[in-house]
mmCIF file of C-alpha atoms in Angstrom:
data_model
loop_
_atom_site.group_PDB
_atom_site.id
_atom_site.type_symbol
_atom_site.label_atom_id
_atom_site.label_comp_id
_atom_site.label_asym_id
_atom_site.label_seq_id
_atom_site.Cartn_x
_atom_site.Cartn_y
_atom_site.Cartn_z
ATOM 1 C CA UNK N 26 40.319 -80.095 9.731
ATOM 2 C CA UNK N 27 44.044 -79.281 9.725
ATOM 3 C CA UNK N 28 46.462 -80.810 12.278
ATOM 4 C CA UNK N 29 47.742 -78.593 14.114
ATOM 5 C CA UNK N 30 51.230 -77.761 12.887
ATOM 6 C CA UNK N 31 49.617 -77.468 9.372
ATOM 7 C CA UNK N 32 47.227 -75.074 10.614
ATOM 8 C CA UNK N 33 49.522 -72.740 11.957
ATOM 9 C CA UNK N 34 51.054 -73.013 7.902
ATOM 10 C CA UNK N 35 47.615 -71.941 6.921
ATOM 11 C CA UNK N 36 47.677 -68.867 9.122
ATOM 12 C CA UNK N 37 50.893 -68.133 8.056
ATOM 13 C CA UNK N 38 49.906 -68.619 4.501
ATOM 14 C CA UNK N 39 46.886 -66.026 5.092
ATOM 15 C CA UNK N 40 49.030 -63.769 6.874
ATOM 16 C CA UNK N 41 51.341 -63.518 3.508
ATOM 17 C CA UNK N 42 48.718 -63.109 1.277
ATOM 18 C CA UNK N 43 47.150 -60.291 3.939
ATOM 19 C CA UNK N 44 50.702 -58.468 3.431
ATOM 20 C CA UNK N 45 50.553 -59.070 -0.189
ATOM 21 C CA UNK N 46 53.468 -61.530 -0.028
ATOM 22 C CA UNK N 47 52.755 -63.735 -2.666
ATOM 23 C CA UNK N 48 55.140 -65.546 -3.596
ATOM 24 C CA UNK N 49 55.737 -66.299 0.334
ATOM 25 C CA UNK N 50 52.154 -67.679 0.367
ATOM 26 C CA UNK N 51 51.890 -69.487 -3.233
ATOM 27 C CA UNK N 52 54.842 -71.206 -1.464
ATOM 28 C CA UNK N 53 52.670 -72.610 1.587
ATOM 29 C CA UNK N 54 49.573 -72.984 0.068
ATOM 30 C CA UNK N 55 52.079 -75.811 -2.566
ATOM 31 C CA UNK N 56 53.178 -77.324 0.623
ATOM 32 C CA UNK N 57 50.032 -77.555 2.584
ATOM 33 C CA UNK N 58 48.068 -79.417 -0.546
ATOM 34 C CA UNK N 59 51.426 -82.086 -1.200
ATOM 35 C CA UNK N 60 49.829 -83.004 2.384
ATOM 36 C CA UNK N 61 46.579 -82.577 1.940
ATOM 37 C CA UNK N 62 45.402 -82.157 -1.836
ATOM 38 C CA UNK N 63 41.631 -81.791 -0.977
ATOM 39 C CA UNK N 64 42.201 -79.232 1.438
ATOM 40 C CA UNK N 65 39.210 -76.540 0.372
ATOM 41 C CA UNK N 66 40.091 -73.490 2.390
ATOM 42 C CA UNK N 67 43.786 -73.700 0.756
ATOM 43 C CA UNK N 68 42.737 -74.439 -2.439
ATOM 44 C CA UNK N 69 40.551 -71.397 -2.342
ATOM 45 C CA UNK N 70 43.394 -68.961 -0.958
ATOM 46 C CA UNK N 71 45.391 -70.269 -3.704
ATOM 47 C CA UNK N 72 42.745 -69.245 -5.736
ATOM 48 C CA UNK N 73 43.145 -65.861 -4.081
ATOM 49 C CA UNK N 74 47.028 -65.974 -4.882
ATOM 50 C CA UNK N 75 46.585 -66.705 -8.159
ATOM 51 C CA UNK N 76 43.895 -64.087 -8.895
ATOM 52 C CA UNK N 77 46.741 -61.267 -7.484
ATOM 53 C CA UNK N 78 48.942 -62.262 -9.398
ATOM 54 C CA UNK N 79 46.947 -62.011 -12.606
ATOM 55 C CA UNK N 80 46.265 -65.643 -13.277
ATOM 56 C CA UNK N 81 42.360 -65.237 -13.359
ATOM 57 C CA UNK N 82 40.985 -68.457 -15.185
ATOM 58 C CA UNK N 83 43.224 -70.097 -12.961
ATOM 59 C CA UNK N 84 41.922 -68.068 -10.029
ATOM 60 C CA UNK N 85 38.506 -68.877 -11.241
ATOM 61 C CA UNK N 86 39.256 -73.114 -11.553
ATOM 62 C CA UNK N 87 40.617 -73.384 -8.047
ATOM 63 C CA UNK N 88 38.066 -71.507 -6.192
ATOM 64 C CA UNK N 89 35.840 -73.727 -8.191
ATOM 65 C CA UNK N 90 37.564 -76.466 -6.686
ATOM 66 C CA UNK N 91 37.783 -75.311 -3.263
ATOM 67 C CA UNK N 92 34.001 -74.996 -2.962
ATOM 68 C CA UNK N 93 33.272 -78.283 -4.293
ATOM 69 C CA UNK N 94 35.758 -80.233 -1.702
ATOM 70 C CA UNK N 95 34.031 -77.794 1.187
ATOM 71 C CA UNK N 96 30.725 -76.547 0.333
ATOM 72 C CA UNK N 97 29.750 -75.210 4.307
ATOM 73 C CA UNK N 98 33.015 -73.654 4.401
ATOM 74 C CA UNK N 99 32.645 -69.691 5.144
ATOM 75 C CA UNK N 100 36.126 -68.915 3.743
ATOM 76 C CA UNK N 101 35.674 -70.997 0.366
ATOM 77 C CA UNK N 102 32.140 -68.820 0.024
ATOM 78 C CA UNK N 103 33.704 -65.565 0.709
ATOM 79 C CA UNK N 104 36.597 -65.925 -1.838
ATOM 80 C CA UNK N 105 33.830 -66.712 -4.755
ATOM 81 C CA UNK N 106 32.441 -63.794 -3.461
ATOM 82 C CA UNK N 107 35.301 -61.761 -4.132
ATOM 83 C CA UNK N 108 36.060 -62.740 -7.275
ATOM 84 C CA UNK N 109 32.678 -62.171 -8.133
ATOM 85 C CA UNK N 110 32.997 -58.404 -6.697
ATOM 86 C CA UNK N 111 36.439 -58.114 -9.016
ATOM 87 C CA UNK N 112 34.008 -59.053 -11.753
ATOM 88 C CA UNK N 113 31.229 -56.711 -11.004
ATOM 89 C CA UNK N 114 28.689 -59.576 -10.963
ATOM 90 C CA UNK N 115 27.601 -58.307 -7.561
ATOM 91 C CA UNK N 116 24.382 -61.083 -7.367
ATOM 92 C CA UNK N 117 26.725 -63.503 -7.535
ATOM 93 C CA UNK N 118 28.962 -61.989 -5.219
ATOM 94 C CA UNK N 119 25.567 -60.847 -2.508
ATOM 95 C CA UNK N 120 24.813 -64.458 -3.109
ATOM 96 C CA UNK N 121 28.095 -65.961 -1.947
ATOM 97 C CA UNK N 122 28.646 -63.888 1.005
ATOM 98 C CA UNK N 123 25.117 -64.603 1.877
ATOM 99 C CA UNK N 124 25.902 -68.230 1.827
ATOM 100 C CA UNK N 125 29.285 -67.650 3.513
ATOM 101 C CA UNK N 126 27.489 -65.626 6.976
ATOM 102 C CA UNK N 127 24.996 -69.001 6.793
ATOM 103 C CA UNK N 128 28.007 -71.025 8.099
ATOM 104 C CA UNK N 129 29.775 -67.738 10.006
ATOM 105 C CA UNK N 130 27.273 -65.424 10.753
ATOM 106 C CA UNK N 131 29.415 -63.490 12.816
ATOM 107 C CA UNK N 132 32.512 -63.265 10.515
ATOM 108 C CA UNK N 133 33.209 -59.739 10.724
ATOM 109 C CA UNK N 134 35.059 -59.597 7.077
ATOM 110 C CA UNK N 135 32.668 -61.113 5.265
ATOM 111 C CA UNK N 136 30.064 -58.951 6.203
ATOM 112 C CA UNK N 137 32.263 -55.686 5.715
ATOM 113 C CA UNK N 138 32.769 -57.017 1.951
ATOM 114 C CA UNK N 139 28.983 -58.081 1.972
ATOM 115 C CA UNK N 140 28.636 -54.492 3.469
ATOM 116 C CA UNK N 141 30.599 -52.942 0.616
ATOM 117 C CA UNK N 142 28.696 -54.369 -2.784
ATOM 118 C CA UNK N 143 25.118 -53.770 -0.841
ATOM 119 C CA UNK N 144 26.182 -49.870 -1.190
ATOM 120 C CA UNK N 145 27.658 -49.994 -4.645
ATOM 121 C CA UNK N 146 24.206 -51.326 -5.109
ATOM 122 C CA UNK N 147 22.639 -48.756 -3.222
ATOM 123 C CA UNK N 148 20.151 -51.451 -1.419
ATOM 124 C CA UNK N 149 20.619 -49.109 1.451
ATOM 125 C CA UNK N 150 17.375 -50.811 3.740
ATOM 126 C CA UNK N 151 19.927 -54.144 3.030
ATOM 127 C CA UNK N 152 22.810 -51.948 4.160
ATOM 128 C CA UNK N 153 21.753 -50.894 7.203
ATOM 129 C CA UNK N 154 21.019 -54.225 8.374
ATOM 130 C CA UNK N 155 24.056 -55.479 7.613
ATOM 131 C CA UNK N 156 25.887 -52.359 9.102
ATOM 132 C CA UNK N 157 24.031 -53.166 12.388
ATOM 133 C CA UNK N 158 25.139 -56.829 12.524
ATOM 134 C CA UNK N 159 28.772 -55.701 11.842
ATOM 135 C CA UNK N 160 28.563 -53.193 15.435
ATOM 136 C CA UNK N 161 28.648 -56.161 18.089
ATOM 137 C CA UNK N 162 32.214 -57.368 17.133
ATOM 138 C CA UNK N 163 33.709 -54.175 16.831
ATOM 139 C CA UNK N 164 31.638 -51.831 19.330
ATOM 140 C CA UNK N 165 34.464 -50.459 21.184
ATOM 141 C CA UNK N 166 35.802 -49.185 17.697
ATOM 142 C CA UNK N 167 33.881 -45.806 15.867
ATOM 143 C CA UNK N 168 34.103 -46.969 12.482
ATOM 144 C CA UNK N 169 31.742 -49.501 13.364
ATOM 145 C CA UNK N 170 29.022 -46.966 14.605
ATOM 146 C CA UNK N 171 30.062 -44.183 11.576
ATOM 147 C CA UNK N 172 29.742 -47.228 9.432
ATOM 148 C CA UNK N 173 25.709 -47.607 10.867
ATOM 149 C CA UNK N 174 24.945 -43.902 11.229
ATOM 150 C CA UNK N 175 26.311 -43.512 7.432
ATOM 151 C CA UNK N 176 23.629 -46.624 6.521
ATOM 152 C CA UNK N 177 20.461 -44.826 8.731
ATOM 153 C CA UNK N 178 21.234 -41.556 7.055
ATOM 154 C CA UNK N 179 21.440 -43.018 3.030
ATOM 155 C CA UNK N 180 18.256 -44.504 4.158
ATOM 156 C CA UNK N 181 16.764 -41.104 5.400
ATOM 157 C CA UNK N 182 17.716 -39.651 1.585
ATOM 158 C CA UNK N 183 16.389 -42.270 0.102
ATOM 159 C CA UNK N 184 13.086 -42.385 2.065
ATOM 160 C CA UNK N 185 13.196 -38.270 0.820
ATOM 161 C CA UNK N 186 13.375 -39.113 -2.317
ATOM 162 C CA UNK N 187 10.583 -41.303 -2.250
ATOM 163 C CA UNK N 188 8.443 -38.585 -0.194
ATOM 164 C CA UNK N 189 8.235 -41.380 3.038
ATOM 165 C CA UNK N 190 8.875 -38.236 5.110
ATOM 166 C CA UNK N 191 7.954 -39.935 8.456
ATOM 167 C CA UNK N 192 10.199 -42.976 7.254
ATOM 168 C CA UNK N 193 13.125 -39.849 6.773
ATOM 169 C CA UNK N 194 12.641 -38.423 10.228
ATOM 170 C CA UNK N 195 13.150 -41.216 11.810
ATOM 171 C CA UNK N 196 15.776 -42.488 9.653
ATOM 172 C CA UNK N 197 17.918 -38.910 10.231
ATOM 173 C CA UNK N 198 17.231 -38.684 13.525
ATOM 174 C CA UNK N 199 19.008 -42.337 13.860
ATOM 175 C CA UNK N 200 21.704 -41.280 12.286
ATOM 176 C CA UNK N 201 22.590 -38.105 14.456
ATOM 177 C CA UNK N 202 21.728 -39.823 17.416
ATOM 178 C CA UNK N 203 24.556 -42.519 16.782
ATOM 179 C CA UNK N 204 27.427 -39.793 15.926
ATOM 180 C CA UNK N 205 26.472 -37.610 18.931
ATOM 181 C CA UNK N 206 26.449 -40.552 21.575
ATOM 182 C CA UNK N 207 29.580 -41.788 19.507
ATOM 183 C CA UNK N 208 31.931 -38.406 19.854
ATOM 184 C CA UNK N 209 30.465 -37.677 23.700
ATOM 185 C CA UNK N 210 31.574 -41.565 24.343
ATOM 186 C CA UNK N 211 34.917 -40.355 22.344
ATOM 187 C CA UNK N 212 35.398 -37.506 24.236
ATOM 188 C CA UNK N 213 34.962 -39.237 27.812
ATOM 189 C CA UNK N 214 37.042 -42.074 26.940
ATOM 190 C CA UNK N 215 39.958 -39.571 25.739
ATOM 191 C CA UNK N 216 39.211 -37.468 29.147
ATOM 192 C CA UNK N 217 39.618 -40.688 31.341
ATOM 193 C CA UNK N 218 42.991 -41.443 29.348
ATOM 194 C CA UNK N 219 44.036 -38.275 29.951
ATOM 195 C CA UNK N 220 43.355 -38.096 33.970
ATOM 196 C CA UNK N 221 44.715 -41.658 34.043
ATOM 197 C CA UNK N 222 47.723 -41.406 32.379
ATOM 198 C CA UNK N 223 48.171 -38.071 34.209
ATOM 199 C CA UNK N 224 49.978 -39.563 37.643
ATOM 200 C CA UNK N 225 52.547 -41.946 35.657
ATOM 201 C CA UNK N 226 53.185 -38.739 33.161
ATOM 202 C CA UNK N 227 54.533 -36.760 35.798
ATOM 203 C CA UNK N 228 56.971 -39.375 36.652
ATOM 204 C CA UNK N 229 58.799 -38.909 33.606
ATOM 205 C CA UNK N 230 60.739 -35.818 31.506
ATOM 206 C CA UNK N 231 58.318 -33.169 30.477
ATOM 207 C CA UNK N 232 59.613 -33.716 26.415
ATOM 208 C CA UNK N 233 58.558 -37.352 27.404
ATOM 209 C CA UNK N 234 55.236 -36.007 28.345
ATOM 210 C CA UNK N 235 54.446 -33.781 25.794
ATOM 211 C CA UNK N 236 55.379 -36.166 23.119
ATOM 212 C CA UNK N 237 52.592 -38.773 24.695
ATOM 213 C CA UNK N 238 49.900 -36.025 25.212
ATOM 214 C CA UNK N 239 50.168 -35.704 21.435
ATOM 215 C CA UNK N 240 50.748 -38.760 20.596
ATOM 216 C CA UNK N 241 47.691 -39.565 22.625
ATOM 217 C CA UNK N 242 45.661 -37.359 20.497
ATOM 218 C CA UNK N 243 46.261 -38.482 17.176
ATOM 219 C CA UNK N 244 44.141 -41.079 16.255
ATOM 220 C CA UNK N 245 41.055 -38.796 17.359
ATOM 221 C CA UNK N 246 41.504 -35.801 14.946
ATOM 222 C CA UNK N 247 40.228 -37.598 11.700
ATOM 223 C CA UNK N 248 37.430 -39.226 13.495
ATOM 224 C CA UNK N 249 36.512 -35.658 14.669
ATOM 225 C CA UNK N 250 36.998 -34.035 11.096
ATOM 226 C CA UNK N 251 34.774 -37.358 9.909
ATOM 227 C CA UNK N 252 32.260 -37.210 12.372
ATOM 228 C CA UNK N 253 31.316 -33.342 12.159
ATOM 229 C CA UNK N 254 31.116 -33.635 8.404
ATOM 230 C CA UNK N 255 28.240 -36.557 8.764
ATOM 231 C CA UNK N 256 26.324 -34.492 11.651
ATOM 232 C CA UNK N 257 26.297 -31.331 9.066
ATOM 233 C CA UNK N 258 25.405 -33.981 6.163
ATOM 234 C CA UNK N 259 22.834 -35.680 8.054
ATOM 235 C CA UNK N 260 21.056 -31.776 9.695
ATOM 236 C CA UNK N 261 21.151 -30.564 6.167
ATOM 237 C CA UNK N 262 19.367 -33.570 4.680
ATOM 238 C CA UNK N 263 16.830 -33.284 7.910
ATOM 239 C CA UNK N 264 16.626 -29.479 7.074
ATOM 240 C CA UNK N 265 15.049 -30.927 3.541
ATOM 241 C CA UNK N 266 12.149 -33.114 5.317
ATOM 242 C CA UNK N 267 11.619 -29.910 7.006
ATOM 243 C CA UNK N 268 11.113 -27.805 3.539
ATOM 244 C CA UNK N 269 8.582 -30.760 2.427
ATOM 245 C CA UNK N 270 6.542 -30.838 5.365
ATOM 246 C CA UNK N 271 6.804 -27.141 6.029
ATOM 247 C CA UNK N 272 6.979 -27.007 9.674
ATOM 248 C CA UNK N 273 9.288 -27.503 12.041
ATOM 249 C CA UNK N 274 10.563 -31.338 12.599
ATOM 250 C CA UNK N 275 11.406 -32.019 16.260
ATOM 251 C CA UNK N 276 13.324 -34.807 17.069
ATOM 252 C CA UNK N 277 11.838 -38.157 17.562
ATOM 253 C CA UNK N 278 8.585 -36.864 16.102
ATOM 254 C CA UNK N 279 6.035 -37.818 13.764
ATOM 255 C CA UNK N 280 3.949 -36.561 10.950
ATOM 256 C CA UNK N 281 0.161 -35.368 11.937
ATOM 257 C CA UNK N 282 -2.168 -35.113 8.974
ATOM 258 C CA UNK N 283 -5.744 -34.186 8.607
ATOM 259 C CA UNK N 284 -8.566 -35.538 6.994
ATOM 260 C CA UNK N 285 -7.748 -34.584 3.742
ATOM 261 C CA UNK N 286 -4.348 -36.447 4.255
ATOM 262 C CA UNK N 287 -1.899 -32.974 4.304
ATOM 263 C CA UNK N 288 0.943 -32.747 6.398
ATOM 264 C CA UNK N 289 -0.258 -30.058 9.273
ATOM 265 C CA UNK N 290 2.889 -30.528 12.239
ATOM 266 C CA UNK N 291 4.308 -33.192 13.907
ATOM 267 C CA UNK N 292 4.006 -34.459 17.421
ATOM 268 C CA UNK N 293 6.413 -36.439 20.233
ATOM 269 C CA UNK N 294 5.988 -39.933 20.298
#
């Protein structure tokens, strides 16, 4: 552990490196291990540095390094795992974020990157799960739930493609569930902004109101384009289930079959 005044250094250092100021943080990263040379969290952000700026074997070494001097560290895991993921040896990398969350479970960046490499992977049951641990430390923001509606409706194709129709259903329905609770929790929260910020508006020029009315609106236009094009993605991929089963899917159903084990309807739950 860092004293204090060295540990705000180390923040500093990682916000550098998080604004791609090198240099800035190669520089802090030197100081911090003239004090402490067996420091493993710097040694593996200057394993980070060094990687940016091109110097892989070197990159490679150090993070090397910084693992050995902290092996239950969370931060010296994740950067093997990214180097891995610049490699494309994505076990490794799966295997090093794993090992990171065992020490942070809850480290929200680590399991975004962990996240990432599970879809390049397409191990979208994996995904999912992963997607749903990410939503409790970022629930009040809706990339987090587009995130998990994204992961329950690559599990609905998938479960298609593999004729698991039920599996699909439920799976689909999941995912349009989450986007349409997400945009009518959008829309309320923008309404109560709106009504709120109503009485203090009026206090002020109308330009001055106008320009915060739109301002106001802004960040909720792309998140509206994003979120209708995933409801029309994930209908039209339930509109397929539909064409295999040949009936009607309602939602929340499931499959009824007779004895000879054909699809016949489906039935609330």
């Amino acid at each position: 552990q860092l004293p204090q005044k060295d540990l705000a250094s180390f923040q500093k250092l990682i916000k550098y490196f998080d604004s791609k100021q090198y240099n800035p943080a190669l520089q802090e990263a030197k100081n911090l291990l003239r004090k402490h040379p067996n420091h493993g969290e710097t040694i593996s952000m200057k394993a980070l540095i060094m990687n940016a700026l091109g110097k892989r074997d070197e990159a490679e070494v150090l993070a090397k390094e910084g693992l050995k001097n902290n092996f239950k560290s969370a931060t010296c895991w994740h950067v093997i795992g990214l180097l891995e993921s610049k490699k494309k040896n994505y076990a490794k990398a799966i295997n090093a974020y794993t090992s990171a969350l065992k020490n942070e479970p809850t480290n929200y960046i680590v399991q975004r990157d962990l996240a990432g490499v599970q879809h390049v992977l397409r191990m979208f049951q994996n995904f999912r799960s992963t997607r749903s641990d990410m939503v409790p430390a970022k629930s009040q923001q809706h990339m987090a739930w587009i995130g998990f509606s994204i992961a329950n409706y690559h599990c609905g194709v998938e479960n298609i493609e593999k004729n698991n129709i039920e599996e699909a259903s439920l799976d689909l329905n999941a995912a349009i569930a989450t986007l349409k609770t997400m945009s009518e929790t959008r829309e309320k929260m923008k309404e109560k902004k709106r009504v709120g910020g109503g009485c203090k508006m009026q206090q002020h020029h109308t330009e001055q109101r106008v320009g915060r009315e739109a301002k106001m609106q802004q960040p909720y236009v792309q998140q509206r384009v994003e979120t209708n094009t995933m409801m029309q993605q994930a209908h039209a991929t339930h509109r397929r289930i539909e064409e295999l089963a040949g009936v009607k899917v309602p939602p929340g159903s499931i499959p009824v079959y007779n004895k000879s084990g054909t699809l016949i309807a489906f039935q609330q739950k």
